[in-house]
Amino acid sequence: MNGAESTDVIIYVVSDSAGDTGDLVVRAAVAQFHPIHAKIRRAPFVADESALVRVIEMAKASGAIILYTLVIPHLREAMNRLAAGSNVVAIDLLGPLVESLENKTGRQSRHEPGLNHVLDEDYFRKVEAVEFAVKYDDARDTTGVKKADIVLVGVSRTSKTPLSMYLAHKKFKVANVPLVPELKPPDELFVIPKERVVGLTIGVHYLNIIRKERLKALGLPDSASYATAERIERELAYADEIMKRIGCFVVDVSHRAVEETASLILEYVRGN
């Protein structure tokens, strides 16, 4: 092909799902032939042979190529037969690979269109939840309290942030709010349904050890007021008062791994 000839190619992407997979493959292939311009025409959610007949007729009339991602066997067989009978170039993207996997594994394909989109949606929900947890960590923006699926409240070092991230990977949007005697808690905490709020508490001795280790890690003396038993008792008493005011579910995180605490929270949330 030289520069004086047409560089337009028509490609029909036929699928019993949305056709995104075929579309991506076509674009990747065409990119190797720049400056060829491909006109991609989708025929998504094909459900019967009559739809295939219409596509093949249009492809034959325009000299187009067909790329198809049909996972339902009778539709794939019909496309093979109809395309061959009409002398239309039709490329089966998934069929050979599915058959090879069946032979290799000894298992049958589920033959269900759109399963990859289920995975994609699942992935993107997880990414969205993680981004939410980062944005609304430590009450940086209290508007997240109303938007969250779960709001964690508790004093410093009760695993609010690790729990937020863990629950985000379970596709829950989590905001967390530190409870500090010197700071007024956001009004949103007392407006949202109490079932969406989870309080985190901890034993004084256990938190004292954790905070001292935190201070050491920061290169600070472990005698700072942040880690004293008196300060911790005051904070926990204040947090307990707030949690009772909200009427929320409370989990004691003392000696519990993040996964164990998260499991208790998920059990509670899914039961409400």
Short mmCIF file of C-alpha atoms in Angstrom, two decimals, residues 105-263:
data_model
loop_
_atom_site.label_atom_id
_atom_site.label_comp_id
_atom_site.label_asym_id
_atom_site.label_seq_id
_atom_site.Cartn_x
_atom_site.Cartn_y
_atom_site.Cartn_z
CA THR A 105 -7.22 -28.08 31.97
CA GLY A 106 -9.78 -30.75 31.25
CA ARG A 107 -12.47 -28.31 32.33
CA GLN A 108 -15.28 -26.74 30.35
CA SER A 109 -15.55 -23.00 29.79
CA ARG A 110 -18.43 -21.30 31.59
CA HIS A 111 -19.53 -19.77 28.27
CA GLU A 112 -20.78 -16.66 30.06
CA PRO A 113 -20.37 -13.32 28.25
CA GLY A 114 -18.96 -10.34 30.13
CA LEU A 115 -17.09 -12.11 32.94
CA ASN A 116 -14.00 -9.97 32.34
CA HIS A 117 -16.13 -6.86 32.89
CA VAL A 118 -17.25 -8.21 36.24
CA LEU A 119 -13.59 -8.43 37.20
CA ASP A 120 -12.86 -4.99 35.83
CA GLU A 121 -15.73 -3.42 37.77
CA ASP A 122 -14.59 -5.22 40.90
CA TYR A 123 -11.07 -3.88 40.41
CA PHE A 124 -12.19 -0.31 39.83
CA ARG A 125 -14.47 -0.37 42.88
CA LYS A 126 -11.47 -1.43 44.92
CA VAL A 127 -9.29 1.34 43.48
CA GLU A 128 -12.02 3.89 44.15
CA ALA A 129 -12.34 2.69 47.76
CA VAL A 130 -8.57 2.91 48.32
CA GLU A 131 -8.47 6.45 46.91
CA PHE A 132 -11.39 7.34 49.19
CA ALA A 133 -9.57 5.97 52.26
CA VAL A 134 -6.48 8.03 51.44
CA LYS A 135 -8.46 11.20 50.81
CA TYR A 136 -10.52 10.99 53.98
CA ASP A 137 -7.84 9.61 56.30
CA ASP A 138 -7.55 11.20 59.75
CA ALA A 139 -10.45 13.62 59.11
CA ARG A 140 -8.46 15.71 56.64
CA ASP A 141 -11.78 16.40 54.96
CA THR A 142 -14.81 15.77 57.16
CA THR A 143 -17.20 15.73 54.18
CA GLY A 144 -16.08 12.15 53.71
CA VAL A 145 -17.99 11.14 56.84
CA LYS A 146 -21.33 11.46 55.04
CA LYS A 147 -20.05 9.73 51.89
CA ALA A 148 -18.42 6.75 53.62
CA ASP A 149 -19.78 3.22 53.90
CA ILE A 150 -17.94 2.89 57.22
CA VAL A 151 -16.59 5.58 59.55
CA LEU A 152 -13.95 4.53 62.06
CA VAL A 153 -13.51 6.62 65.20
CA GLY A 154 -10.96 6.26 67.98
CA VAL A 155 -7.94 7.73 69.67
CA SER A 156 -4.51 7.83 68.05
CA ARG A 157 -2.80 4.45 67.39
CA THR A 158 -5.93 2.30 67.37
CA SER A 159 -5.19 1.12 63.80
CA LYS A 160 -7.69 3.42 62.09
CA THR A 161 -5.60 3.95 58.97
CA PRO A 162 -4.49 0.31 58.46
CA LEU A 163 -8.08 -0.80 58.98
CA SER A 164 -9.33 1.79 56.49
CA MET A 165 -6.95 0.45 53.84
CA TYR A 166 -7.75 -3.18 54.61
CA LEU A 167 -11.49 -2.54 54.35
CA ALA A 168 -10.93 -0.52 51.17
CA HIS A 169 -9.47 -3.64 49.59
CA LYS A 170 -12.79 -5.27 50.44
CA LYS A 171 -14.40 -2.46 48.37
CA PHE A 172 -15.76 -0.44 51.31
CA LYS A 173 -15.33 3.34 51.32
CA VAL A 174 -13.94 4.14 54.75
CA ALA A 175 -13.32 7.46 56.46
CA ASN A 176 -11.64 7.67 59.83
CA VAL A 177 -11.85 10.33 62.50
CA PRO A 178 -9.42 10.74 65.40
CA LEU A 179 -11.00 11.51 68.76
CA VAL A 180 -8.94 14.06 70.68
CA PRO A 181 -10.19 15.86 73.81
CA GLU A 182 -8.91 19.21 72.54
CA LEU A 183 -10.76 18.91 69.22
CA LYS A 184 -14.49 19.03 68.62
CA PRO A 185 -15.58 15.99 66.61
CA PRO A 186 -17.22 16.75 63.24
CA ASP A 187 -20.97 17.33 63.38
CA GLU A 188 -21.43 14.79 60.59
CA LEU A 189 -20.67 11.98 63.04
CA PHE A 190 -23.93 12.64 64.87
CA VAL A 191 -26.04 12.96 61.73
CA ILE A 192 -25.25 9.78 59.79
CA PRO A 193 -26.85 6.45 60.80
CA LYS A 194 -25.06 5.03 63.81
CA GLU A 195 -24.78 1.67 62.01
CA ARG A 196 -22.19 3.21 59.70
CA VAL A 197 -19.93 4.23 62.58
CA VAL A 198 -17.51 1.85 64.30
CA GLY A 199 -15.67 2.87 67.44
CA LEU A 200 -12.19 1.52 68.20
CA THR A 201 -11.03 1.25 71.78
CA ILE A 202 -7.95 -0.25 73.40
CA GLY A 203 -6.50 -1.09 76.80
CA VAL A 204 -4.48 1.63 78.57
CA HIS A 205 -1.41 -0.55 79.13
CA TYR A 206 -1.40 -1.84 75.56
CA LEU A 207 -1.75 1.63 74.05
CA ASN A 208 0.96 2.94 76.38
CA ILE A 209 3.42 0.41 74.91
CA ILE A 210 2.40 1.19 71.32
CA ARG A 211 2.76 4.94 71.78
CA LYS A 212 6.15 4.65 73.45
CA GLU A 213 7.39 2.59 70.51
CA ARG A 214 5.99 5.19 68.13
CA LEU A 215 7.85 7.97 69.92
CA LYS A 216 11.09 5.97 69.79
CA ALA A 217 10.62 5.44 66.06
CA LEU A 218 10.32 9.20 65.65
CA GLY A 219 13.46 9.77 67.70
CA LEU A 220 11.53 11.35 70.56
CA PRO A 221 11.70 10.54 74.29
CA ASP A 222 9.09 8.02 75.38
CA SER A 223 8.34 10.19 78.40
CA ALA A 224 6.35 12.66 76.28
CA SER A 225 2.80 13.28 77.52
CA TYR A 226 1.43 11.53 74.39
CA ALA A 227 2.45 8.19 75.87
CA THR A 228 1.71 8.69 79.56
CA ALA A 229 -0.94 6.56 81.22
CA GLU A 230 -2.72 9.67 82.52
CA ARG A 231 -3.02 11.17 79.03
CA ILE A 232 -4.17 7.89 77.54
CA GLU A 233 -6.82 7.40 80.22
CA ARG A 234 -8.14 10.89 79.55
CA GLU A 235 -8.30 10.31 75.80
CA LEU A 236 -10.01 6.95 76.14
CA ALA A 237 -12.58 8.35 78.55
CA TYR A 238 -13.34 11.16 76.10
CA ALA A 239 -13.56 8.72 73.17
CA ASP A 240 -15.88 6.46 75.16
CA GLU A 241 -18.14 9.42 75.85
CA ILE A 242 -18.32 10.28 72.14
CA MET A 243 -18.99 6.69 71.12
CA LYS A 244 -21.80 6.38 73.64
CA ARG A 245 -23.26 9.63 72.36
CA ILE A 246 -23.22 8.24 68.81
CA GLY A 247 -24.48 4.85 69.97
CA CYS A 248 -22.10 3.05 67.64
CA PHE A 249 -20.69 -0.45 67.58
CA VAL A 250 -17.35 -0.61 69.43
CA VAL A 251 -14.44 -3.00 68.94
CA ASP A 252 -11.57 -3.44 71.39
CA VAL A 253 -8.43 -3.73 69.25
CA SER A 254 -6.14 -4.74 72.12
CA HIS A 255 -3.97 -7.70 71.06
CA ARG A 256 -5.95 -8.02 67.81
CA ALA A 257 -4.39 -8.12 64.36
CA VAL A 258 -5.85 -5.75 61.77
CA GLU A 259 -7.34 -8.71 59.89
CA GLU A 260 -9.16 -9.94 63.00
CA THR A 261 -10.57 -6.51 63.80
CA ALA A 262 -11.61 -6.04 60.17
CA SER A 263 -13.39 -9.38 60.23
#
